[in-house]
Amino acid sequence: VITSVRASSGVVVKEKGMYVKEGEVVISGSVVHPNNSSVLGMAVGEVHGEVWYEVDIDYPFVYQESNLTGRSKTGIVLNFFDKKINLFGRGNYKSFASKNKVLFRDNFLKLEVIKEKRYEMNIKDEVYTEELVETKAINYIKDKMMKNNPDIREISKVEVMFRDVDYDGINFKFFVTTIESIGMVKRVEQDEMETVR
């Protein structure tokens, strides 16, 4: 559905409120004079329309985010018969990511001396209610659609068509209405215009 048409040159052939399909001419560069002769010019303008999408998404009840804090420690770990002995000393990190380098290995004694670098991590857990999951899912869809489609000017409506609650989250089907630039430039040659008449 066309929501707005602005033409700086050419003739507007489809008005606001009209339904159009992909490929239909909205602003034409072909100008027909009163004596039925036509002149091919350039059509320049902007067309916005209401476009509809169906979007499926699974959104979890539990959200976890982990970020490195920037702090790190290096120490030695002994692995003796698959039992790890930490020689880091005091003040170990509660959550961390690590990189290991084996300094010494004896397969007969099942002994390894490992140099380990630990990077402190901050882990954030959030548990959502059903209402909050729906709000988070809608915001996620809006952000993704706006980032992935530069033609979208605004998302005017998001409605739940279907929801299926499961133990770890909710599966949604949303009906999304957007206002976006629906114009597409098409080049028409003079001889092509004459055969179309």
Short mmCIF file of C-alpha atoms in Angstrom, two decimals:
data_model
loop_
_atom_site.label_atom_id
_atom_site.label_comp_id
_atom_site.label_asym_id
_atom_site.label_seq_id
_atom_site.Cartn_x
_atom_site.Cartn_y
_atom_site.Cartn_z
CA VAL A 1 0.00 0.00 0.00
CA ILE A 2 1.48 3.35 -1.04
CA THR A 3 1.77 5.70 1.94
CA SER A 4 3.43 8.66 0.14
CA VAL A 5 4.56 9.66 -3.35
CA ARG A 6 6.74 12.68 -4.14
CA ALA A 7 7.84 13.39 -7.69
CA SER A 8 10.27 16.15 -8.63
CA SER A 9 9.95 15.23 -12.33
CA GLY A 10 7.72 12.85 -14.26
CA VAL A 11 4.07 11.94 -13.82
CA VAL A 12 2.62 10.25 -10.73
CA VAL A 13 0.46 7.35 -12.01
CA LYS A 14 -0.32 5.66 -8.66
CA GLU A 15 -1.62 7.63 -5.69
CA LYS A 16 -1.40 7.31 -1.92
CA GLY A 17 -3.59 4.46 -0.61
CA MET A 18 -3.34 2.35 -3.79
CA TYR A 19 -2.09 -1.24 -3.70
CA VAL A 20 0.89 -2.00 -5.94
CA LYS A 21 2.88 -5.09 -6.84
CA GLU A 22 6.60 -5.29 -7.47
CA GLY A 23 7.43 -3.90 -10.92
CA GLU A 24 4.40 -1.60 -11.29
CA VAL A 25 5.13 1.96 -12.42
CA VAL A 26 4.34 4.60 -9.79
CA ILE A 27 6.15 7.63 -11.28
CA SER A 28 6.50 7.60 -15.05
CA GLY A 29 8.96 9.50 -17.19
CA SER A 30 6.60 9.18 -20.18
CA VAL A 31 4.61 12.40 -20.60
CA VAL A 32 1.59 12.24 -22.96
CA HIS A 33 0.62 15.57 -24.58
CA PRO A 34 -3.00 16.53 -25.43
CA ASN A 35 -2.39 15.63 -29.12
CA ASN A 36 -1.54 12.02 -27.96
CA SER A 37 2.17 12.40 -28.69
CA SER A 38 4.45 11.29 -25.90
CA VAL A 39 7.87 12.39 -24.76
CA LEU A 40 10.18 10.19 -22.75
CA GLY A 41 11.80 12.07 -19.90
CA MET A 42 13.23 11.26 -16.54
CA ALA A 43 11.09 10.30 -13.57
CA VAL A 44 12.60 11.35 -10.26
CA GLY A 45 10.86 10.93 -6.93
CA GLU A 46 10.40 8.98 -3.78
CA VAL A 47 7.78 6.33 -3.02
CA HIS A 48 7.07 4.90 0.43
CA GLY A 49 4.74 2.02 1.12
CA GLU A 50 3.41 -0.19 3.85
CA VAL A 51 5.07 -3.61 3.59
CA TRP A 52 4.12 -6.74 5.55
CA TYR A 53 6.34 -9.51 6.91
CA GLU A 54 5.87 -12.71 8.90
CA VAL A 55 8.77 -13.35 11.29
CA ASP A 56 9.45 -16.53 13.29
CA ILE A 57 11.71 -16.37 16.35
CA ASP A 58 12.58 -18.53 19.37
CA TYR A 59 13.48 -16.42 22.39
CA PRO A 60 14.85 -17.96 25.65
CA PHE A 61 13.72 -17.37 29.24
CA VAL A 62 17.34 -17.29 30.43
CA TYR A 63 19.84 -14.90 28.88
CA GLN A 64 23.56 -15.14 29.60
CA GLU A 65 26.20 -12.64 28.57
CA SER A 66 29.94 -12.96 29.23
CA ASN A 67 32.51 -10.21 28.79
CA LEU A 68 36.24 -10.08 29.40
CA THR A 69 37.14 -7.55 32.11
CA GLY A 70 40.67 -6.90 30.78
CA ARG A 71 42.40 -8.43 33.81
CA SER A 72 44.56 -11.55 33.45
CA LYS A 73 46.96 -13.77 35.43
CA THR A 74 49.62 -16.26 34.41
CA GLY A 75 50.49 -19.29 36.49
CA ILE A 76 51.48 -22.95 36.51
CA VAL A 77 49.15 -25.95 36.68
CA LEU A 78 50.36 -29.51 37.38
CA ASN A 79 48.31 -32.29 35.85
CA PHE A 80 49.23 -35.51 37.68
CA PHE A 81 47.18 -38.66 36.87
CA ASP A 82 44.39 -36.38 35.54
CA LYS A 83 44.25 -34.43 38.82
CA LYS A 84 44.96 -30.71 38.39
CA ILE A 85 46.99 -28.89 41.01
CA ASN A 86 46.71 -25.13 40.69
CA LEU A 87 49.90 -23.18 41.50
CA PHE A 88 48.35 -19.78 40.77
CA GLY A 89 48.31 -18.78 44.41
CA ARG A 90 45.62 -16.65 46.01
CA GLY A 91 42.95 -14.52 44.38
CA ASN A 92 41.80 -16.82 41.61
CA TYR A 93 39.06 -15.57 39.24
CA LYS A 94 35.52 -16.85 39.77
CA SER A 95 34.89 -17.04 35.98
CA PHE A 96 37.62 -17.05 33.38
CA ALA A 97 38.73 -18.10 29.92
CA SER A 98 42.20 -19.58 29.55
CA LYS A 99 45.03 -20.31 27.12
CA ASN A 100 47.34 -23.22 27.90
CA LYS A 101 50.88 -24.10 26.83
CA VAL A 102 52.36 -27.48 27.83
CA LEU A 103 55.90 -26.93 29.18
CA PHE A 104 56.66 -30.54 30.10
CA ARG A 105 54.95 -33.90 29.54
CA ASP A 106 55.84 -37.40 30.77
CA ASN A 107 53.41 -40.03 29.48
CA PHE A 108 54.85 -42.78 31.72
CA LEU A 109 54.21 -40.78 34.94
CA LYS A 110 51.11 -39.17 33.45
CA LEU A 111 52.49 -35.77 34.40
CA GLU A 112 52.12 -32.43 32.67
CA VAL A 113 53.42 -29.02 33.61
CA ILE A 114 51.20 -26.39 31.99
CA LYS A 115 51.66 -22.64 31.72
CA GLU A 116 48.15 -21.19 31.87
CA LYS A 117 47.01 -17.62 31.23
CA ARG A 118 43.60 -16.84 32.71
CA TYR A 119 41.43 -13.97 31.53
CA GLU A 120 38.81 -12.77 34.00
CA MET A 121 35.24 -12.84 32.74
CA ASN A 122 32.15 -11.09 34.02
CA ILE A 123 29.09 -13.30 33.50
CA LYS A 124 25.61 -11.83 33.67
CA ASP A 125 22.53 -14.08 33.91
CA GLU A 126 19.01 -12.77 33.46
CA VAL A 127 15.76 -14.72 33.82
CA TYR A 128 12.73 -13.31 32.01
CA THR A 129 8.97 -13.60 32.52
CA GLU A 130 6.72 -14.45 29.54
CA GLU A 131 5.77 -10.77 29.12
CA LEU A 132 9.42 -9.69 29.16
CA VAL A 133 10.37 -12.41 26.65
CA GLU A 134 7.75 -11.03 24.25
CA THR A 135 9.03 -7.46 24.70
CA LYS A 136 12.65 -8.58 24.22
CA ALA A 137 11.72 -10.60 21.10
CA ILE A 138 9.88 -7.62 19.56
CA ASN A 139 12.81 -5.27 20.25
CA TYR A 140 15.24 -7.83 18.79
CA ILE A 141 13.16 -8.13 15.59
CA LYS A 142 12.91 -4.34 15.23
CA ASP A 143 16.68 -3.87 15.67
CA LYS A 144 17.54 -6.66 13.19
CA MET A 145 15.08 -5.48 10.53
CA MET A 146 16.24 -1.86 10.76
CA LYS A 147 19.92 -2.91 10.52
CA ASN A 148 19.45 -5.43 7.70
CA ASN A 149 17.10 -3.41 5.45
CA PRO A 150 18.18 0.21 4.78
CA ASP A 151 14.89 0.86 2.92
CA ILE A 152 12.83 0.58 6.14
CA ARG A 153 11.97 4.02 7.50
CA GLU A 154 9.93 2.83 10.48
CA ILE A 155 8.32 -0.27 11.93
CA SER A 156 4.75 0.78 12.54
CA LYS A 157 3.25 -2.38 14.04
CA VAL A 158 4.29 -5.77 15.46
CA GLU A 159 1.51 -8.23 16.34
CA VAL A 160 1.75 -11.75 17.76
CA MET A 161 0.12 -14.25 15.39
CA PHE A 162 1.25 -17.37 17.27
CA ARG A 163 3.10 -18.25 20.48
CA ASP A 164 4.21 -21.65 21.80
CA VAL A 165 5.60 -21.67 25.35
CA ASP A 166 8.23 -24.30 26.04
CA TYR A 167 10.35 -25.01 29.13
CA ASP A 168 13.36 -23.00 27.86
CA GLY A 169 11.65 -20.19 25.91
CA ILE A 170 8.84 -19.10 23.60
CA ASN A 171 8.44 -19.67 19.86
CA PHE A 172 6.71 -16.67 18.26
CA LYS A 173 5.28 -15.88 14.84
CA PHE A 174 4.93 -12.11 14.43
CA PHE A 175 3.14 -10.05 11.79
CA VAL A 176 5.30 -6.96 11.18
CA THR A 177 4.18 -3.84 9.33
CA THR A 178 6.86 -1.45 8.06
CA ILE A 179 6.96 1.81 6.17
CA GLU A 180 9.76 1.63 3.65
CA SER A 181 11.08 3.03 0.42
CA ILE A 182 9.54 0.83 -2.26
CA GLY A 183 10.74 2.74 -5.32
CA MET A 184 12.97 1.02 -7.84
CA VAL A 185 14.62 2.77 -10.77
CA LYS A 186 14.02 1.27 -14.20
CA ARG A 187 15.64 2.54 -17.37
CA VAL A 188 13.33 2.70 -20.42
CA GLU A 189 14.76 3.30 -23.90
CA GLN A 190 12.89 5.35 -26.56
CA ASP A 191 12.35 2.36 -28.91
CA GLU A 192 11.04 0.28 -25.98
CA MET A 193 8.51 3.04 -25.21
CA GLU A 194 7.22 3.03 -28.80
CA THR A 195 6.52 -0.73 -28.76
CA VAL A 196 4.68 -0.44 -25.42
CA ARG A 197 2.14 2.15 -26.72
#
